[in-house]
Amino acid sequence: MIQNQLIKSLQQLPNLNRLAAKSLNGKCEYLAHNLISSISNSHIAKPLQQQSSVMLEINCVRHFQYIKSFIELFDPFSFVEIFKWMFRIDSNHGFPYEYWKVMLPLSLTLLKKEIPTCDFKQIEPLYDWLMSYYDKMVELSLAEKSFFEQVEENIGPAQDGETKNKKLKQFSDVYVDLLLHGKRAEAIELIMKAVSAGIQLEDVYLKILQPAMYKIGKKWQMNEVNVAVEHYCTAATQMLLAMLFPLGLDSGKHRKKMVGCCLGSELHELGMRMVSDFFEFAGWNTYFLGAITPSESLIETIKKEQPEIVCLSSSMYFGVPECKEVISMIKMIDSYPPPKVLVGGLAFNLNPSLSIVVGADGFSKNAREAIVTAEHLC
């Protein structure tokens, strides 16, 4: 109820000039550095002394990245949901809610100083809204979980029968427990034995490993594990995927080609890697570029490889505008018929209509759906 009210009020803002976001290009880290200095000189500095300086830096950088993205796309639903999530994460990591009450006006003052007046006037209404509805946002964040905290609950084992569901969930839970205790070898052995015992690779990927990684991500959000532990678990799972990959290769003739990547500053490549593996298992030839792929390099690769489809993944919302820009570049390729473009990742799972906004030909919420959609499009 509160969330719907907030979304409706945000929709009443005057149309924002999306070109104003360009004034933040390449400046988010610089602005974050100056914001941290301002916060350090404020009365909120003392309560923050016990908090990680790295966490504060991440918060400040992402704040400006999100503001830039919302100016570019103006998506009230995602705006409210993501700021609710950020409020909850900060609270879980020991940041007092007053942090936002101090940080928002300091950010606005900084922007007024650092960007052209015409652009500032376009961005100012978002801050005015956040400060006006601050109490409501706090109330919402205390009352409801965010979308990102419920992903693991929502994507668990499909309805394949209660016995099978319980078995797969048990494997997933044990896998997480082993990794959290630093037992990488045992965790990998658990899954390899499960495959040898007849559990299908598709189930291993989508119903054991994917829920496991979401569960670990949720533990970071709840401040139950730190970034180092999360990275350890991710690295172990990447190693496991490399061992599983040869087991599912289609020995038949590869009919079509897919190029897949995560753009810009997007570091969350595990989901895209799973999608790429599924394409290989389905008989496609894949060209997986991994994370942080520069747009220019992607376009060069597409022109060279001439795939039938390009898959783009964005877990973080601030990657969505870059997807839109890159898709426009892909559609302009004239050396051969432009490939179809499929998008996915948590940012699109949050609001699937964004796939239309960015100009994609399709959207999929998981690797299995990606194959079905790709076969339909191509």
Tab-separated table of C-alpha atoms in Angstrom:
chain	number	residue	atom	x	y	z
A	1	MET	CA	0.000	0.000	0.000
A	2	ILE	CA	2.727	2.453	1.012
A	3	GLN	CA	4.821	1.456	-1.987
A	4	ASN	CA	1.968	2.078	-4.438
A	5	GLN	CA	1.385	5.509	-2.902
A	6	LEU	CA	5.057	6.374	-3.268
A	7	ILE	CA	5.125	5.223	-6.892
A	8	LYS	CA	2.039	7.292	-7.731
A	9	SER	CA	3.502	10.395	-6.096
A	10	LEU	CA	6.757	9.926	-7.999
A	11	GLN	CA	4.836	9.649	-11.259
A	12	GLN	CA	3.529	13.172	-10.649
A	13	LEU	CA	6.980	14.715	-11.037
A	14	PRO	CA	7.426	16.881	-14.130
A	15	ASN	CA	9.066	15.241	-17.126
A	16	LEU	CA	12.811	15.155	-16.615
A	17	ASN	CA	15.252	15.913	-19.409
A	18	ARG	CA	17.152	12.662	-19.705
A	19	LEU	CA	20.105	14.417	-21.319
A	20	ALA	CA	20.853	15.905	-17.887
A	21	ALA	CA	22.266	12.532	-16.865
A	22	LYS	CA	25.204	13.113	-19.211
A	23	SER	CA	26.543	15.692	-16.762
A	24	LEU	CA	27.243	12.765	-14.408
A	25	ASN	CA	29.188	10.739	-16.990
A	26	GLY	CA	32.539	9.761	-15.497
A	27	LYS	CA	31.866	11.769	-12.340
A	28	CYS	CA	30.224	9.296	-9.961
A	29	GLU	CA	33.485	8.273	-8.243
A	30	TYR	CA	34.625	11.904	-7.996
A	31	LEU	CA	31.282	12.989	-6.552
A	32	ALA	CA	31.330	10.062	-4.123
A	33	HIS	CA	34.806	11.035	-2.882
A	34	ASN	CA	33.632	14.584	-2.184
A	35	LEU	CA	30.425	13.341	-0.584
A	36	ILE	CA	32.409	11.149	1.811
A	37	SER	CA	34.445	14.211	2.811
A	38	SER	CA	31.258	16.167	3.474
A	39	ILE	CA	29.802	13.318	5.528
A	40	SER	CA	33.040	13.107	7.540
A	41	ASN	CA	32.589	16.749	8.534
A	42	SER	CA	28.936	16.327	9.522
A	43	HIS	CA	27.371	15.349	12.853
A	44	ILE	CA	26.645	11.880	11.464
A	45	ALA	CA	30.379	11.130	11.170
A	46	LYS	CA	30.743	9.783	14.708
A	47	PRO	CA	27.963	7.153	14.446
A	48	LEU	CA	29.566	6.007	11.186
A	49	GLN	CA	33.039	5.510	12.661
A	50	GLN	CA	32.368	1.840	13.332
A	51	GLN	CA	31.285	1.207	9.751
A	52	SER	CA	33.506	-0.003	6.940
A	53	SER	CA	35.025	2.818	4.893
A	54	VAL	CA	34.730	0.512	1.876
A	55	MET	CA	30.988	0.104	2.468
A	56	LEU	CA	30.567	3.874	2.727
A	57	GLU	CA	32.468	4.370	-0.518
A	58	ILE	CA	30.363	1.729	-2.293
A	59	ASN	CA	27.194	3.389	-0.995
A	60	CYS	CA	28.183	6.833	-2.206
A	61	VAL	CA	29.325	5.696	-5.654
A	62	ARG	CA	26.208	3.617	-6.201
A	63	HIS	CA	24.000	6.444	-5.009
A	64	PHE	CA	25.148	8.688	-7.857
A	65	GLN	CA	25.085	5.782	-10.319
A	66	TYR	CA	21.456	5.087	-9.433
A	67	ILE	CA	20.473	8.760	-9.628
A	68	LYS	CA	22.074	8.969	-13.071
A	69	SER	CA	20.223	5.842	-14.211
A	70	PHE	CA	16.850	7.047	-12.967
A	71	ILE	CA	17.274	10.360	-14.781
A	72	GLU	CA	18.034	8.423	-17.970
A	73	LEU	CA	15.098	6.022	-17.671
A	74	PHE	CA	12.689	7.565	-15.119
A	75	ASP	CA	11.238	4.312	-13.855
A	76	PRO	CA	9.217	5.068	-10.662
A	77	PHE	CA	8.562	1.412	-9.824
A	78	SER	CA	12.247	0.446	-9.850
A	79	PHE	CA	13.242	3.732	-8.178
A	80	VAL	CA	11.103	3.065	-5.101
A	81	GLU	CA	12.011	-0.631	-4.944
A	82	ILE	CA	15.754	-0.020	-5.208
A	83	PHE	CA	15.841	2.783	-2.660
A	84	LYS	CA	13.833	0.588	-0.274
A	85	TRP	CA	16.485	-2.084	-0.804
A	86	MET	CA	19.312	0.396	-0.190
A	87	PHE	CA	17.687	1.642	3.022
A	88	ARG	CA	17.426	-1.949	4.252
A	89	ILE	CA	20.999	-2.872	3.309
A	90	ASP	CA	22.406	0.182	5.059
A	91	SER	CA	20.367	-0.548	8.166
A	92	ASN	CA	21.546	-4.178	8.181
A	93	HIS	CA	25.148	-2.990	7.940
A	94	GLY	CA	24.760	-0.671	10.921
A	95	PHE	CA	24.124	2.633	9.168
A	96	PRO	CA	21.544	4.676	11.114
A	97	TYR	CA	18.528	5.802	9.107
A	98	GLU	CA	19.621	9.362	9.876
A	99	TYR	CA	22.537	8.731	7.511
A	100	TRP	CA	20.170	9.221	4.575
A	101	LYS	CA	18.682	12.352	6.115
A	102	VAL	CA	22.170	13.860	6.150
A	103	MET	CA	23.524	12.322	2.947
A	104	LEU	CA	20.711	13.436	0.621
A	105	PRO	CA	20.982	17.225	1.165
A	106	LEU	CA	24.787	16.973	1.115
A	107	SER	CA	24.569	15.192	-2.254
A	108	LEU	CA	22.233	17.850	-3.595
A	109	THR	CA	24.551	20.655	-2.473
A	110	LEU	CA	27.480	18.901	-4.108
A	111	LEU	CA	25.632	18.433	-7.410
A	112	LYS	CA	24.614	22.084	-7.454
A	113	LYS	CA	28.276	22.989	-7.258
A	114	GLU	CA	29.649	20.426	-9.702
A	115	ILE	CA	27.227	20.248	-12.655
A	116	PRO	CA	25.663	22.857	-14.980
A	117	THR	CA	22.658	24.691	-13.551
A	118	CYS	CA	20.354	23.518	-16.348
A	119	ASP	CA	21.176	19.881	-15.564
A	120	PHE	CA	20.953	20.396	-11.821
A	121	LYS	CA	17.391	21.689	-12.179
A	122	GLN	CA	16.438	18.403	-13.859
A	123	ILE	CA	17.982	16.281	-11.103
A	124	GLU	CA	16.818	18.400	-8.166
A	125	PRO	CA	13.168	17.147	-8.228
A	126	LEU	CA	14.320	13.581	-7.496
A	127	TYR	CA	16.172	14.751	-4.394
A	128	ASP	CA	13.282	16.958	-3.325
A	129	TRP	CA	11.032	13.911	-3.604
A	130	LEU	CA	13.415	11.679	-1.632
A	131	MET	CA	13.750	14.236	1.144
A	132	SER	CA	10.008	14.944	1.248
A	133	TYR	CA	9.123	11.255	1.407
A	134	TYR	CA	12.046	10.215	3.579
A	135	ASP	CA	9.837	9.151	6.506
A	136	LYS	CA	7.583	7.120	4.206
A	137	MET	CA	10.606	5.402	2.658
A	138	VAL	CA	11.868	4.475	6.121
A	139	GLU	CA	8.418	3.155	7.024
A	140	LEU	CA	8.315	1.095	3.829
A	141	SER	CA	11.795	-0.343	4.342
A	142	LEU	CA	10.881	-1.416	7.864
A	143	ALA	CA	7.592	-2.981	6.777
A	144	GLU	CA	8.552	-4.951	3.662
A	145	LYS	CA	11.408	-6.986	2.246
A	146	SER	CA	12.836	-5.774	-1.028
A	147	PHE	CA	12.553	-7.709	-4.281
A	148	PHE	CA	16.256	-8.542	-4.068
A	149	GLU	CA	15.868	-10.160	-0.643
A	150	GLN	CA	13.137	-12.468	-1.912
A	151	VAL	CA	14.785	-13.686	-5.125
A	152	GLU	CA	16.098	-16.889	-3.563
A	153	GLU	CA	12.657	-17.640	-2.112
A	154	ASN	CA	10.935	-17.041	-5.445
A	155	ILE	CA	13.256	-18.951	-7.776
A	156	GLY	CA	13.717	-22.144	-5.723
A	157	PRO	CA	13.054	-25.567	-7.241
A	158	ALA	CA	10.309	-25.689	-9.830
A	159	GLN	CA	7.189	-27.710	-9.202
A	160	ASP	CA	8.676	-31.084	-10.095
A	161	GLY	CA	7.194	-32.948	-7.177
A	162	GLU	CA	7.632	-32.493	-3.448
A	163	THR	CA	10.224	-35.247	-3.025
A	164	LYS	CA	12.450	-33.945	-5.823
A	165	ASN	CA	12.103	-30.356	-4.603
A	166	LYS	CA	13.193	-31.299	-1.096
A	167	LYS	CA	16.161	-33.259	-2.411
A	168	LEU	CA	17.376	-30.412	-4.621
A	169	LYS	CA	16.906	-27.839	-1.861
A	170	GLN	CA	18.857	-30.047	0.503
A	171	PHE	CA	21.763	-30.219	-1.960
A	172	SER	CA	21.636	-26.432	-2.357
A	173	ASP	CA	21.592	-25.808	1.398
A	174	VAL	CA	24.452	-28.232	2.072
A	175	TYR	CA	26.481	-26.687	-0.769
A	176	VAL	CA	26.065	-23.234	0.799
A	177	ASP	CA	26.927	-24.521	4.269
A	178	LEU	CA	30.125	-26.177	3.037
A	179	LEU	CA	31.260	-23.032	1.233
A	180	LEU	CA	30.516	-20.822	4.236
A	181	HIS	CA	32.773	-23.097	6.282
A	182	GLY	CA	35.570	-22.787	3.736
A	183	LYS	CA	35.181	-26.350	2.457
A	184	ARG	CA	35.410	-25.727	-1.269
A	185	ALA	CA	36.659	-29.194	-2.218
A	186	GLU	CA	33.862	-30.884	-0.278
A	187	ALA	CA	31.260	-28.563	-1.823
A	188	ILE	CA	32.451	-29.338	-5.344
A	189	GLU	CA	32.624	-33.061	-4.583
A	190	LEU	CA	29.021	-32.939	-3.316
A	191	ILE	CA	27.740	-31.583	-6.623
A	192	MET	CA	29.905	-33.815	-8.819
A	193	LYS	CA	28.603	-36.883	-6.956
A	194	ALA	CA	25.043	-35.610	-7.382
A	195	VAL	CA	25.579	-35.426	-11.144
A	196	SER	CA	27.100	-38.905	-11.169
A	197	ALA	CA	24.037	-40.130	-9.282
A	198	GLY	CA	21.777	-38.911	-12.070
A	199	ILE	CA	20.717	-35.361	-11.201
A	200	GLN	CA	20.365	-33.452	-14.481
A	201	LEU	CA	22.735	-30.576	-15.217
A	202	GLU	CA	19.785	-28.244	-15.758
A	203	ASP	CA	18.598	-28.985	-12.228
A	204	VAL	CA	22.108	-28.514	-10.847
A	205	TYR	CA	22.380	-25.085	-12.460
A	206	LEU	CA	18.879	-23.729	-11.857
A	207	LYS	CA	17.744	-25.505	-8.712
A	208	ILE	CA	20.933	-26.038	-6.730
A	209	LEU	CA	23.584	-23.494	-7.715
A	210	GLN	CA	21.421	-20.505	-8.646
A	211	PRO	CA	19.400	-20.588	-5.383
A	212	ALA	CA	22.666	-21.152	-3.497
A	213	MET	CA	24.258	-18.007	-4.905
A	214	TYR	CA	21.132	-15.951	-4.238
A	215	LYS	CA	21.153	-17.248	-0.660
A	216	ILE	CA	24.775	-16.190	-0.209
A	217	GLY	CA	23.993	-12.787	-1.713
A	218	LYS	CA	21.125	-12.400	0.734
A	219	LYS	CA	23.473	-13.222	3.605
A	220	TRP	CA	25.682	-10.323	2.498
A	221	GLN	CA	22.643	-8.036	2.342
A	222	MET	CA	21.778	-9.090	5.902
A	223	ASN	CA	25.403	-8.457	6.982
A	224	GLU	CA	25.841	-12.128	7.899
A	225	VAL	CA	28.888	-12.530	5.630
A	226	ASN	CA	31.368	-10.015	4.253
A	227	VAL	CA	32.370	-9.301	0.664
A	228	ALA	CA	35.410	-11.592	0.896
A	229	VAL	CA	33.224	-14.584	1.782
A	230	GLU	CA	30.801	-13.764	-1.024
A	231	HIS	CA	33.681	-13.589	-3.504
A	232	TYR	CA	35.108	-16.886	-2.215
A	233	CYS	CA	31.761	-18.610	-2.785
A	234	THR	CA	31.439	-17.102	-6.254
A	235	ALA	CA	34.964	-18.181	-7.232
A	236	ALA	CA	34.291	-21.717	-6.005
A	237	THR	CA	31.082	-21.888	-8.032
A	238	GLN	CA	32.885	-20.624	-11.135
A	239	MET	CA	35.411	-23.416	-10.684
A	240	LEU	CA	32.576	-25.915	-10.349
A	241	LEU	CA	30.878	-24.644	-13.516
A	242	ALA	CA	34.138	-25.147	-15.408
A	243	MET	CA	34.123	-28.787	-14.282
A	244	LEU	CA	30.453	-29.302	-15.153
A	245	PHE	CA	30.621	-27.614	-18.560
A	246	PRO	CA	32.215	-30.507	-20.540
A	247	LEU	CA	29.588	-32.911	-19.206
A	248	GLY	CA	26.771	-31.145	-21.017
A	249	LEU	CA	28.323	-30.298	-24.368
A	250	ASP	CA	26.240	-31.183	-27.402
A	251	SER	CA	28.394	-33.306	-29.698
A	252	GLY	CA	26.179	-32.518	-32.671
A	253	LYS	CA	26.742	-29.823	-35.273
A	254	HIS	CA	26.469	-26.310	-33.893
A	255	ARG	CA	23.781	-24.588	-35.879
A	256	LYS	CA	23.721	-21.023	-34.551
A	257	LYS	CA	25.927	-18.623	-32.633
A	258	MET	CA	25.366	-16.541	-29.497
A	259	VAL	CA	27.510	-13.730	-28.092
A	260	GLY	CA	26.929	-12.985	-24.400
A	261	CYS	CA	28.368	-10.532	-21.892
A	262	CYS	CA	27.874	-8.160	-18.979
A	263	LEU	CA	28.419	-4.518	-19.913
A	264	GLY	CA	30.250	-1.568	-18.369
A	265	SER	CA	30.942	-1.875	-14.652
A	266	GLU	CA	28.760	-4.979	-14.249
A	267	LEU	CA	30.747	-7.523	-12.237
A	268	HIS	CA	28.036	-10.139	-11.726
A	269	GLU	CA	28.901	-12.536	-14.545
A	270	LEU	CA	27.892	-15.863	-13.005
A	271	GLY	CA	24.314	-15.755	-14.293
A	272	MET	CA	25.441	-14.868	-17.811
A	273	ARG	CA	27.974	-17.689	-17.690
A	274	MET	CA	25.184	-20.130	-16.820
A	275	VAL	CA	23.136	-18.817	-19.741
A	276	SER	CA	26.111	-19.276	-22.064
A	277	ASP	CA	26.573	-22.852	-20.846
A	278	PHE	CA	22.895	-23.605	-21.493
A	279	PHE	CA	23.260	-22.379	-25.074
A	280	GLU	CA	26.222	-24.731	-25.561
A	281	PHE	CA	24.239	-27.601	-24.061
A	282	ALA	CA	21.455	-26.826	-26.555
A	283	GLY	CA	23.834	-27.065	-29.517
A	284	TRP	CA	24.685	-23.405	-30.031
A	285	ASN	CA	28.198	-22.070	-30.548
A	286	THR	CA	28.769	-19.428	-27.876
A	287	TYR	CA	31.165	-16.520	-27.518
A	288	PHE	CA	31.067	-15.554	-23.840
A	289	LEU	CA	32.884	-12.281	-23.109
A	290	GLY	CA	32.458	-12.212	-19.328
A	291	ALA	CA	32.103	-9.130	-17.139
A	292	ILE	CA	32.962	-5.451	-17.627
A	293	THR	CA	32.862	-5.701	-21.423
A	294	PRO	CA	33.462	-2.334	-23.158
A	295	SER	CA	30.688	-1.444	-25.601
A	296	GLU	CA	33.107	-0.875	-28.462
A	297	SER	CA	34.696	-4.300	-27.981
A	298	LEU	CA	31.286	-5.951	-27.978
A	299	ILE	CA	30.308	-4.286	-31.263
A	300	GLU	CA	33.608	-5.329	-32.862
A	301	THR	CA	33.044	-8.909	-31.695
A	302	ILE	CA	29.508	-8.952	-33.084
A	303	LYS	CA	30.690	-7.707	-36.479
A	304	LYS	CA	33.407	-10.355	-36.556
A	305	GLU	CA	31.450	-13.338	-35.202
A	306	GLN	CA	28.068	-12.438	-36.767
A	307	PRO	CA	25.899	-14.214	-34.175
A	308	GLU	CA	22.189	-14.816	-34.589
A	309	ILE	CA	21.577	-13.541	-31.068
A	310	VAL	CA	23.301	-11.357	-28.463
A	311	CYS	CA	22.558	-11.866	-24.759
A	312	LEU	CA	23.116	-8.954	-22.359
A	313	SER	CA	22.893	-9.276	-18.589
A	314	SER	CA	22.530	-6.563	-15.951
A	315	SER	CA	22.136	-7.346	-12.271
A	316	MET	CA	22.602	-3.741	-11.170
A	317	TYR	CA	20.045	-1.201	-12.352
A	318	PHE	CA	22.662	1.318	-13.443
A	319	GLY	CA	23.652	-1.124	-16.191
A	320	VAL	CA	20.241	-0.849	-17.870
A	321	PRO	CA	20.842	2.528	-19.597
A	322	GLU	CA	24.068	1.147	-21.053
A	323	CYS	CA	22.114	-1.835	-22.392
A	324	LYS	CA	19.819	0.624	-24.140
A	325	GLU	CA	22.744	2.478	-25.688
A	326	VAL	CA	24.474	-0.709	-26.824
A	327	ILE	CA	21.299	-2.175	-28.301
A	328	SER	CA	20.925	0.975	-30.402
A	329	MET	CA	24.485	0.434	-31.651
A	330	ILE	CA	23.754	-3.226	-32.424
A	331	LYS	CA	20.649	-2.338	-34.433
A	332	MET	CA	22.761	0.011	-36.580
A	333	ILE	CA	25.172	-2.722	-37.698
A	334	ASP	CA	24.927	-2.925	-41.480
A	335	SER	CA	27.676	-5.414	-42.345
A	336	TYR	CA	25.155	-8.237	-41.951
A	337	PRO	CA	21.541	-8.497	-40.715
A	338	PRO	CA	21.604	-7.255	-37.086
A	339	PRO	CA	21.287	-10.049	-34.529
A	340	LYS	CA	18.372	-10.357	-32.158
A	341	VAL	CA	19.043	-9.090	-28.629
A	342	LEU	CA	17.952	-10.878	-25.476
A	343	VAL	CA	18.274	-9.243	-22.033
A	344	GLY	CA	18.156	-10.634	-18.511
A	345	GLY	CA	19.531	-10.278	-15.001
A	346	LEU	CA	18.031	-9.036	-11.742
A	347	ALA	CA	17.516	-5.472	-12.983
A	348	PHE	CA	15.230	-6.782	-15.727
A	349	ASN	CA	13.666	-9.413	-13.459
A	350	LEU	CA	12.647	-6.565	-11.158
A	351	ASN	CA	10.848	-4.786	-14.000
A	352	PRO	CA	10.546	-6.891	-17.193
A	353	SER	CA	9.006	-3.951	-19.085
A	354	LEU	CA	12.492	-2.431	-19.152
A	355	SER	CA	13.329	-4.916	-21.913
A	356	ILE	CA	10.938	-2.966	-24.151
A	357	VAL	CA	12.333	0.379	-22.983
A	358	VAL	CA	15.887	-0.597	-23.962
A	359	GLY	CA	14.793	-1.936	-27.351
A	360	ALA	CA	15.534	-5.630	-26.784
A	361	ASP	CA	13.834	-8.308	-28.853
A	362	GLY	CA	13.186	-10.473	-25.825
A	363	PHE	CA	13.615	-11.004	-22.092
A	364	SER	CA	14.245	-14.136	-20.047
A	365	LYS	CA	14.359	-14.575	-16.294
A	366	ASN	CA	16.627	-17.633	-16.328
A	367	ALA	CA	18.853	-19.761	-18.546
A	368	ARG	CA	16.116	-22.202	-19.515
A	369	GLU	CA	13.810	-19.412	-20.687
A	370	ALA	CA	16.711	-17.841	-22.597
A	371	ILE	CA	17.032	-20.938	-24.791
A	372	VAL	CA	13.295	-21.113	-25.471
A	373	THR	CA	13.128	-17.407	-26.341
A	374	ALA	CA	16.237	-17.550	-28.524
A	375	GLU	CA	14.902	-20.509	-30.501
A	376	HIS	CA	11.660	-18.600	-31.041
A	377	LEU	CA	13.430	-15.406	-32.147
A	378	CYS	CA	15.948	-17.124	-34.409
